[in-house]
PDB file of C-alpha atoms and ligand atoms in Angstrom:
ATOM      1  CA  UNK A   1     103.506  99.988  62.853  1.00  0.00           C
ATOM      2  CA  UNK A   2      99.604  98.204  64.761  1.00  0.00           C
ATOM      3  CA  UNK A   3      97.983 100.542  66.039  1.00  0.00           C
ATOM      4  CA  UNK A   4      96.750  99.581  69.816  1.00  0.00           C
ATOM      5  CA  UNK A   5      94.968 103.011  70.586  1.00  0.00           C
ATOM      6  CA  UNK A   6      91.901 100.789  69.876  1.00  0.00           C
ATOM      7  CA  UNK A   7      92.092  98.763  72.089  1.00  0.00           C
ATOM      8  CA  UNK A   8      92.931 100.946  75.118  1.00  0.00           C
ATOM      9  CA  UNK A   9      89.105 100.764  76.127  1.00  0.00           C
ATOM     10  CA  UNK A  10      90.129  96.618  75.571  1.00  0.00           C
ATOM     11  CA  UNK A  11      90.251  95.965  79.892  1.00  0.00           C
ATOM     12  CA  UNK A  12      93.216  94.146  80.842  1.00  0.00           C
ATOM     13  CA  UNK A  13      93.941  92.539  84.233  1.00  0.00           C
ATOM     14  CA  UNK A  14      97.451  93.039  85.550  1.00  0.00           C
ATOM     15  CA  UNK A  15      99.537  90.943  88.036  1.00  0.00           C
ATOM     16  CA  UNK A  16     102.923  91.456  88.727  1.00  0.00           C
ATOM     17  CA  UNK A  17     104.791  89.487  91.926  1.00  0.00           C
ATOM     18  CA  UNK A  18     107.922  87.714  92.750  1.00  0.00           C
ATOM     19  CA  UNK A  19     108.712  84.162  90.933  1.00  0.00           C
ATOM     20  CA  UNK A  20     106.700  81.282  93.074  1.00  0.00           C
ATOM     21  CA  UNK A  21     103.605  83.833  94.465  1.00  0.00           C
ATOM     22  CA  UNK A  22     101.450  81.415  92.388  1.00  0.00           C
ATOM     23  CA  UNK A  23     100.962  84.881  89.541  1.00  0.00           C
ATOM     24  CA  UNK A  24     100.539  82.126  87.020  1.00  0.00           C
ATOM     25  CA  UNK A  25      97.927  80.826  88.750  1.00  0.00           C
ATOM     26  CA  UNK A  26      95.758  82.246  89.215  1.00  0.00           C
ATOM     27  CA  UNK A  27      96.311  84.250  86.340  1.00  0.00           C
ATOM     28  CA  UNK A  28      95.057  80.919  84.117  1.00  0.00           C
ATOM     29  CA  UNK A  29      92.705  80.755  86.688  1.00  0.00           C
ATOM     30  CA  UNK A  30      91.450  84.569  86.216  1.00  0.00           C
ATOM     31  CA  UNK A  31      91.648  84.103  82.627  1.00  0.00           C
ATOM     32  CA  UNK A  32      88.996  80.839  82.384  1.00  0.00           C
ATOM     33  CA  UNK A  33      86.444  81.939  84.122  1.00  0.00           C
ATOM     34  CA  UNK A  34      86.081  85.389  82.058  1.00  0.00           C
ATOM     35  CA  UNK A  35      87.323  83.634  78.974  1.00  0.00           C
ATOM     36  CA  UNK A  36      90.271  86.387  78.255  1.00  0.00           C
ATOM     37  CA  UNK A  37      93.784  86.359  76.905  1.00  0.00           C
ATOM     38  CA  UNK A  38      96.051  85.133  78.945  1.00  0.00           C
ATOM     39  CA  UNK A  39     100.004  86.732  78.262  1.00  0.00           C
ATOM     40  CA  UNK A  40     102.531  84.880  80.275  1.00  0.00           C
ATOM     41  CA  UNK A  41     105.554  87.880  79.572  1.00  0.00           C
ATOM     42  CA  UNK A  42     107.633  85.971  81.707  1.00  0.00           C
ATOM     43  CA  UNK A  43     108.048  82.949  78.774  1.00  0.00           C
ATOM     44  CA  UNK A  44     109.510  86.235  76.243  1.00  0.00           C
ATOM     45  CA  UNK A  45     112.484  86.826  78.347  1.00  0.00           C
ATOM     46  CA  UNK A  46     112.359  83.370  79.378  1.00  0.00           C
ATOM     47  CA  UNK A  47     112.024  82.306  75.168  1.00  0.00           C
ATOM     48  CA  UNK A  48     114.493  84.963  74.428  1.00  0.00           C
ATOM     49  CA  UNK A  49     117.102  83.559  77.649  1.00  0.00           C
ATOM     50  CA  UNK A  50     116.891  79.689  76.309  1.00  0.00           C
ATOM     51  CA  UNK A  51     117.332  80.147  72.170  1.00  0.00           C
ATOM     52  CA  UNK A  52     120.139  82.803  73.001  1.00  0.00           C
ATOM     53  CA  UNK A  53     122.170  80.789  75.173  1.00  0.00           C
ATOM     54  CA  UNK A  54     120.444  77.814  72.175  1.00  0.00           C
ATOM     55  CA  UNK A  55     123.212  80.396  70.007  1.00  0.00           C
ATOM     56  CA  UNK A  56     125.800  80.758  71.940  1.00  0.00           C
ATOM     57  CA  UNK A  57     124.890  84.176  72.870  1.00  0.00           C
ATOM     58  CA  UNK A  58     126.517  85.635  75.957  1.00  0.00           C
ATOM     59  CA  UNK A  59     123.457  87.091  78.552  1.00  0.00           C
ATOM     60  CA  UNK A  60     125.041  90.239  78.375  1.00  0.00           C
ATOM     61  CA  UNK A  61     125.028  90.995  74.311  1.00  0.00           C
ATOM     62  CA  UNK A  62     121.917  92.944  73.960  1.00  0.00           C
ATOM     63  CA  UNK A  63     122.699  93.091  70.544  1.00  0.00           C
ATOM     64  CA  UNK A  64     122.803  90.527  69.594  1.00  0.00           C
ATOM     65  CA  UNK A  65     120.044  89.214  71.858  1.00  0.00           C
ATOM     66  CA  UNK A  66     118.076  92.012  70.288  1.00  0.00           C
ATOM     67  CA  UNK A  67     118.581  91.050  66.869  1.00  0.00           C
ATOM     68  CA  UNK A  68     117.952  87.010  67.700  1.00  0.00           C
ATOM     69  CA  UNK A  69     114.076  88.209  69.130  1.00  0.00           C
ATOM     70  CA  UNK A  70     113.313  89.941  65.967  1.00  0.00           C
ATOM     71  CA  UNK A  71     113.473  86.088  64.155  1.00  0.00           C
ATOM     72  CA  UNK A  72     111.596  83.857  66.673  1.00  0.00           C
ATOM     73  CA  UNK A  73     107.839  83.733  65.873  1.00  0.00           C
ATOM     74  CA  UNK A  74     106.945  82.371  69.211  1.00  0.00           C
ATOM     75  CA  UNK A  75     103.445  80.611  69.588  1.00  0.00           C
ATOM     76  CA  UNK A  76     101.409  79.698  72.184  1.00  0.00           C
ATOM     77  CA  UNK A  77      98.773  77.784  72.597  1.00  0.00           C
ATOM     78  CA  UNK A  78      97.350  74.309  74.098  1.00  0.00           C
ATOM     79  CA  UNK A  79      99.563  74.992  77.676  1.00  0.00           C
ATOM     80  CA  UNK A  80     102.076  74.961  74.531  1.00  0.00           C
ATOM     81  CA  UNK A  81     105.317  77.188  73.476  1.00  0.00           C
ATOM     82  CA  UNK A  82     106.809  76.438  69.863  1.00  0.00           C
ATOM     83  CA  UNK A  83     109.201  78.773  69.009  1.00  0.00           C
ATOM     84  CA  UNK A  84     110.586  78.466  65.025  1.00  0.00           C
ATOM     85  CA  UNK A  85     108.040  75.387  65.569  1.00  0.00           C
ATOM     86  CA  UNK A  86     110.332  74.017  68.247  1.00  0.00           C
ATOM     87  CA  UNK A  87     109.010  73.052  70.805  1.00  0.00           C
ATOM     88  CA  UNK A  88     110.301  75.021  74.647  1.00  0.00           C
ATOM     89  CA  UNK A  89     108.043  73.880  77.004  1.00  0.00           C
ATOM     90  CA  UNK A  90     109.975  71.743  79.382  1.00  0.00           C
ATOM     91  CA  UNK A  91     112.635  74.184  78.378  1.00  0.00           C
ATOM     92  CA  UNK A  92     111.893  77.040  79.430  1.00  0.00           C
ATOM     93  CA  UNK A  93     110.442  75.565  82.864  1.00  0.00           C
ATOM     94  CA  UNK A  94     113.472  75.416  84.803  1.00  0.00           C
ATOM     95  CA  UNK A  95     115.290  77.331  87.040  1.00  0.00           C
ATOM     96  CA  UNK A  96     117.641  78.173  85.148  1.00  0.00           C
ATOM     97  CA  UNK A  97     116.004  79.286  82.973  1.00  0.00           C
ATOM     98  CA  UNK A  98     114.075  81.439  85.040  1.00  0.00           C
ATOM     99  CA  UNK A  99     117.555  82.532  86.436  1.00  0.00           C
ATOM    100  CA  UNK A 100     118.992  83.616  82.828  1.00  0.00           C
ATOM    101  CA  UNK A 101     115.339  84.964  81.726  1.00  0.00           C
ATOM    102  CA  UNK A 102     115.931  87.384  85.026  1.00  0.00           C
ATOM    103  CA  UNK A 103     119.329  88.512  83.167  1.00  0.00           C
ATOM    104  CA  UNK A 104     117.778  89.476  79.697  1.00  0.00           C
ATOM    105  CA  UNK A 105     114.980  91.437  81.381  1.00  0.00           C
ATOM    106  CA  UNK A 106     117.673  93.916  83.052  1.00  0.00           C
ATOM    107  CA  UNK A 107     118.729  95.047  78.891  1.00  0.00           C
ATOM    108  CA  UNK A 108     116.473  97.968  78.684  1.00  0.00           C
ATOM    109  CA  UNK A 109     116.581  97.136  74.532  1.00  0.00           C
ATOM    110  CA  UNK A 110     115.620  94.518  75.578  1.00  0.00           C
ATOM    111  CA  UNK A 111     112.688  95.263  77.027  1.00  0.00           C
ATOM    112  CA  UNK A 112     111.693  97.786  74.654  1.00  0.00           C
ATOM    113  CA  UNK A 113     112.261  94.992  71.955  1.00  0.00           C
ATOM    114  CA  UNK A 114     108.845  93.049  73.139  1.00  0.00           C
ATOM    115  CA  UNK A 115     107.329  96.158  74.207  1.00  0.00           C
ATOM    116  CA  UNK A 116     104.366  96.159  71.111  1.00  0.00           C
ATOM    117  CA  UNK A 117     104.918  92.316  70.913  1.00  0.00           C
ATOM    118  CA  UNK A 118     102.747  92.449  74.922  1.00  0.00           C
ATOM    119  CA  UNK A 119     100.386  95.482  73.564  1.00  0.00           C
ATOM    120  CA  UNK A 120      99.783  93.511  71.382  1.00  0.00           C
ATOM    121  CA  UNK A 121      98.113  90.671  73.662  1.00  0.00           C
ATOM    122  CA  UNK A 122      95.037  93.227  74.719  1.00  0.00           C
ATOM    123  CA  UNK A 123      92.218  91.879  72.713  1.00  0.00           C
ATOM    124  CA  UNK A 124      88.796  92.053  73.229  1.00  0.00           C
ATOM    125  CA  UNK A 125      86.627  90.295  74.903  1.00  0.00           C
ATOM    126  CA  UNK A 126      89.919  91.640  77.966  1.00  0.00           C
ATOM    127  CA  UNK A 127      93.564  90.856  79.267  1.00  0.00           C
ATOM    128  CA  UNK A 128      95.300  89.035  82.068  1.00  0.00           C
ATOM    129  CA  UNK A 129      98.945  89.630  81.825  1.00  0.00           C
ATOM    130  CA  UNK A 130     101.269  88.106  84.486  1.00  0.00           C
ATOM    131  CA  UNK A 131     104.814  88.978  85.190  1.00  0.00           C
ATOM    132  CA  UNK A 132     106.243  91.594  86.791  1.00  0.00           C
ATOM    133  CA  UNK A 133     106.033  95.505  85.726  1.00  0.00           C
ATOM    134  CA  UNK A 134     102.725  94.770  83.929  1.00  0.00           C
ATOM    135  CA  UNK A 135     100.877  97.330  85.760  1.00  0.00           C
ATOM    136  CA  UNK A 136     103.879  99.316  86.309  1.00  0.00           C
ATOM    137  CA  UNK A 137     105.225  99.669  82.571  1.00  0.00           C
ATOM    138  CA  UNK A 138     103.577  97.443  79.380  1.00  0.00           C
ATOM    139  CA  UNK A 139      99.750  97.964  81.030  1.00  0.00           C
ATOM    140  CA  UNK A 140      99.899 101.427  83.611  1.00  0.00           C
ATOM    141  CA  UNK A 141      96.548 102.234  82.682  1.00  0.00           C
ATOM    142  CA  UNK A 142      95.100  99.102  83.538  1.00  0.00           C
ATOM    143  CA  UNK A 143      91.683  98.906  85.157  1.00  0.00           C
ATOM    144  CA  UNK A 144      92.137  96.483  87.631  1.00  0.00           C
ATOM    145  CA  UNK A 145      96.775  95.894  89.601  1.00  0.00           C
ATOM    146  CA  UNK A 146      97.316  93.296  91.572  1.00  0.00           C
ATOM    147  CA  UNK A 147     100.800  92.409  93.048  1.00  0.00           C
ATOM    148  CA  UNK A 148     101.086  88.658  94.509  1.00  0.00           C
ATOM    149  CA  UNK A 149     103.921  88.604  96.944  1.00  0.00           C
ATOM    150  CA  UNK A 150     104.596  86.105  99.697  1.00  0.00           C
ATOM    151  CA  UNK A 151     107.259  85.154 101.934  1.00  0.00           C
ATOM    152  CA  UNK A 152     110.648  84.093 100.336  1.00  0.00           C
ATOM    153  CA  UNK A 153     110.380  80.986 102.832  1.00  0.00           C
ATOM    154  CA  UNK A 154     106.212  79.875 101.344  1.00  0.00           C
ATOM    155  CA  UNK A 155     107.927  80.667  97.525  1.00  0.00           C
ATOM    156  CA  UNK A 156     111.329  78.295  97.650  1.00  0.00           C
ATOM    157  CA  UNK A 157     109.364  75.509  99.661  1.00  0.00           C
ATOM    158  CA  UNK A 158     105.923  75.765  97.529  1.00  0.00           C
ATOM    159  CA  UNK A 159     108.744  75.262  94.504  1.00  0.00           C
ATOM    160  CA  UNK A 160     110.093  72.394  96.753  1.00  0.00           C
ATOM    161  CA  UNK A 161     107.129  70.579  96.446  1.00  0.00           C
ATOM    162  CA  UNK A 162     106.617  71.078  92.951  1.00  0.00           C
ATOM    163  CA  UNK A 163     109.799  70.064  91.830  1.00  0.00           C
ATOM    164  CA  UNK A 164     109.479  67.022  94.599  1.00  0.00           C
ATOM    165  CA  UNK A 165     105.687  66.054  92.857  1.00  0.00           C
ATOM    166  CA  UNK A 166     107.869  65.748  89.316  1.00  0.00           C
ATOM    167  CA  UNK A 167     110.050  63.829  90.260  1.00  0.00           C
ATOM    168  CA  UNK A 168     112.698  66.152  90.309  1.00  0.00           C
ATOM    169  CA  UNK A 169     115.802  65.863  93.322  1.00  0.00           C
ATOM    170  CA  UNK A 170     115.875  69.696  95.056  1.00  0.00           C
ATOM    171  CA  UNK A 171     117.304  71.262  97.464  1.00  0.00           C
ATOM    172  CA  UNK A 172     115.512  73.687  99.952  1.00  0.00           C
ATOM    173  CA  UNK A 173     117.806  75.584 100.848  1.00  0.00           C
ATOM    174  CA  UNK A 174     118.852  75.938  96.860  1.00  0.00           C
ATOM    175  CA  UNK A 175     116.334  76.907  96.224  1.00  0.00           C
ATOM    176  CA  UNK A 176     115.432  79.568  98.692  1.00  0.00           C
ATOM    177  CA  UNK A 177     119.001  81.642  97.982  1.00  0.00           C
ATOM    178  CA  UNK A 178     118.204  80.830  93.838  1.00  0.00           C
ATOM    179  CA  UNK A 179     114.954  83.002  95.161  1.00  0.00           C
ATOM    180  CA  UNK A 180     116.989  85.629  96.913  1.00  0.00           C
ATOM    181  CA  UNK A 181     119.101  86.220  94.248  1.00  0.00           C
ATOM    182  CA  UNK A 182     116.071  86.724  91.222  1.00  0.00           C
ATOM    183  CA  UNK A 183     114.309  88.767  94.080  1.00  0.00           C
ATOM    184  CA  UNK A 184     116.661  90.553  94.149  1.00  0.00           C
ATOM    185  CA  UNK A 185     118.511  90.882  90.519  1.00  0.00           C
ATOM    186  CA  UNK A 186     114.686  92.113  90.021  1.00  0.00           C
ATOM    187  CA  UNK A 187     113.537  94.413  92.677  1.00  0.00           C
ATOM    188  CA  UNK A 188     117.238  96.402  92.620  1.00  0.00           C
ATOM    189  CA  UNK A 189     117.329  97.131  88.777  1.00  0.00           C
ATOM    190  CA  UNK A 190     117.498 100.434  86.777  1.00  0.00           C
ATOM    191  CA  UNK A 191     114.283  99.403  84.263  1.00  0.00           C
ATOM    192  CA  UNK A 192     111.451  98.337  85.221  1.00  0.00           C
ATOM    193  CA  UNK A 193     111.792  97.314  88.810  1.00  0.00           C
ATOM    194  CA  UNK A 194     109.745  94.540  89.975  1.00  0.00           C
ATOM    195  CA  UNK A 195     107.521  97.429  92.640  1.00  0.00           C
ATOM    196  CA  UNK A 196     103.759  97.099  92.827  1.00  0.00           C
ATOM    197  CA  UNK A 197     102.252 100.366  90.764  1.00  0.00           C
ATOM    198  CA  UNK A 198     100.777 102.920  92.876  1.00  0.00           C
ATOM    199  CA  UNK A 199      97.354 102.145  92.661  1.00  0.00           C
ATOM    200  CA  UNK A 200      97.607  98.003  93.120  1.00  0.00           C
ATOM    201  CA  UNK A 201      96.124  95.803  95.495  1.00  0.00           C
ATOM    202  CA  UNK A 202      98.860  94.107  96.922  1.00  0.00           C
ATOM    203  CA  UNK A 203      97.425  90.641  97.957  1.00  0.00           C
ATOM    204  CA  UNK A 204      99.883  88.563 100.575  1.00  0.00           C
ATOM    205  CA  UNK A 205      99.692  84.921 100.129  1.00  0.00           C
ATOM    206  CA  UNK A 206     102.282  83.946 102.322  1.00  0.00           C
ATOM    207  CA  UNK A 207      99.432  81.938 104.632  1.00  0.00           C
ATOM    208  CA  UNK A 208      96.301  82.553 101.214  1.00  0.00           C
ATOM    209  CA  UNK A 209      95.184  79.551  99.011  1.00  0.00           C
ATOM    210  CA  UNK A 210      95.027  79.651  95.548  1.00  0.00           C
ATOM    211  CA  UNK A 211      91.473  79.864  95.962  1.00  0.00           C
ATOM    212  CA  UNK A 212      91.543  82.334  97.958  1.00  0.00           C
ATOM    213  CA  UNK A 213      93.076  84.607  95.441  1.00  0.00           C
ATOM    214  CA  UNK A 214      91.459  83.795  92.604  1.00  0.00           C
ATOM    215  CA  UNK A 215      88.139  85.444  94.947  1.00  0.00           C
ATOM    216  CA  UNK A 216      89.881  88.353  95.949  1.00  0.00           C
ATOM    217  CA  UNK A 217      91.240  89.183  92.613  1.00  0.00           C
ATOM    218  CA  UNK A 218      87.249  88.627  90.604  1.00  0.00           C
ATOM    219  CA  UNK A 219      85.311  90.536  93.159  1.00  0.00           C
ATOM    220  CA  UNK A 220      88.648  93.456  92.535  1.00  0.00           C
ATOM    221  CA  UNK A 221      87.359  93.041  88.815  1.00  0.00           C
ATOM    222  CA  UNK A 222      83.291  92.906  89.417  1.00  0.00           C
ATOM    223  CA  UNK A 223      84.391  95.973  91.436  1.00  0.00           C
ATOM    224  CA  UNK A 224      86.436  97.875  89.477  1.00  0.00           C
ATOM    225  CA  UNK A 225      85.029  96.791  86.152  1.00  0.00           C
ATOM    226  CA  UNK A 226      81.336  95.222  85.898  1.00  0.00           C
TER     227      UNK A 226
HETATM  228  O1  C5P B 301     107.695  84.826  86.005  1.00  0.00           O
HETATM  229  P1  C5P B 301     108.859  83.676  85.460  1.00  0.00           P
HETATM  230  O2  C5P B 301     109.478  83.488  86.337  1.00  0.00           O
HETATM  231  O3  C5P B 301     108.854  83.926  83.800  1.00  0.00           O
HETATM  232  O4  C5P B 301     109.429  84.707  85.282  1.00  0.00           O
HETATM  233  C1  C5P B 301     111.146  85.523  84.640  1.00  0.00           C
HETATM  234  C2  C5P B 301     112.252  86.551  84.254  1.00  0.00           C
HETATM  235  O5  C5P B 301     111.672  86.914  83.465  1.00  0.00           O
HETATM  236  C3  C5P B 301     112.245  87.416  85.802  1.00  0.00           C
HETATM  237  O6  C5P B 301     112.134  87.382  86.888  1.00  0.00           O
HETATM  238  C4  C5P B 301     113.027  88.363  85.253  1.00  0.00           C
HETATM  239  O7  C5P B 301     113.504  88.947  85.284  1.00  0.00           O
HETATM  240  C5  C5P B 301     111.610  89.109  84.563  1.00  0.00           C
HETATM  241  N1  C5P B 301     110.305  89.237  83.763  1.00  0.00           N
HETATM  242  C6  C5P B 301     110.822  91.327  83.617  1.00  0.00           C
HETATM  243  N2  C5P B 301     109.252  91.469  83.652  1.00  0.00           N
HETATM  244  C7  C5P B 301     107.931  90.430  83.567  1.00  0.00           C
HETATM  245  C8  C5P B 301     108.259  88.851  83.315  1.00  0.00           C
HETATM  246  C9  C5P B 301     109.215  88.738  83.526  1.00  0.00           C
HETATM  247  O8  C5P B 301     111.359  91.015  83.516  1.00  0.00           O
HETATM  248  N3  C5P B 301     107.353  91.437  82.930  1.00  0.00           N
END
């Protein structure tokens, strides 16, 4: 069993919030600015969902998903995701993969199965972790916790523009419905529901630019850690 206790002095910034609020972009910018490690915890749930579906495992078959997850060799390097040697980078980024991830993420045993893996990302000189339960569960002792929110409409519009720029045809209303459905599932689940930690700074990015959000988070880090 790995002893993570030795890493508890390594600073962690947690960035939780609903999909499309800008967590990933902000987390990458902060990690790059600080020279810290990055954990995209949503990618882990996406990988389990996509790998499970590829093996014809039902998304509610917790036991089979956990068994499968134990055998996955996951590597994140140079913005590419490899699973057992196969490139998963694009496959895990689709809307379907996000919705499937939200289904497997509601299974407590699946969450338990990747708990230690996530804590293993806490390495010097620091970690920026983005997800839904980084500040409430996985790094509950983190010195800086951010909850990044935005209206569902703003998040749907951002996603719409992103997909359109990538040449993909999408329907804004359908996107909004998917976002609202995923939000409801993430907020209402029994285990590790999406909610701000008691000591989190809540940032509503609806009317903010990414640079403004990054500056707010950097100021919070300076006031809490340095
Ligand atoms: O952040 P991302 O959109 O990649 O997350 C995909 C899904 O994974 C979320 O909708 C959520 O259900 C789940 N998730 C989670 N806990 C995390 C990160 C993601 O439950 N820490």
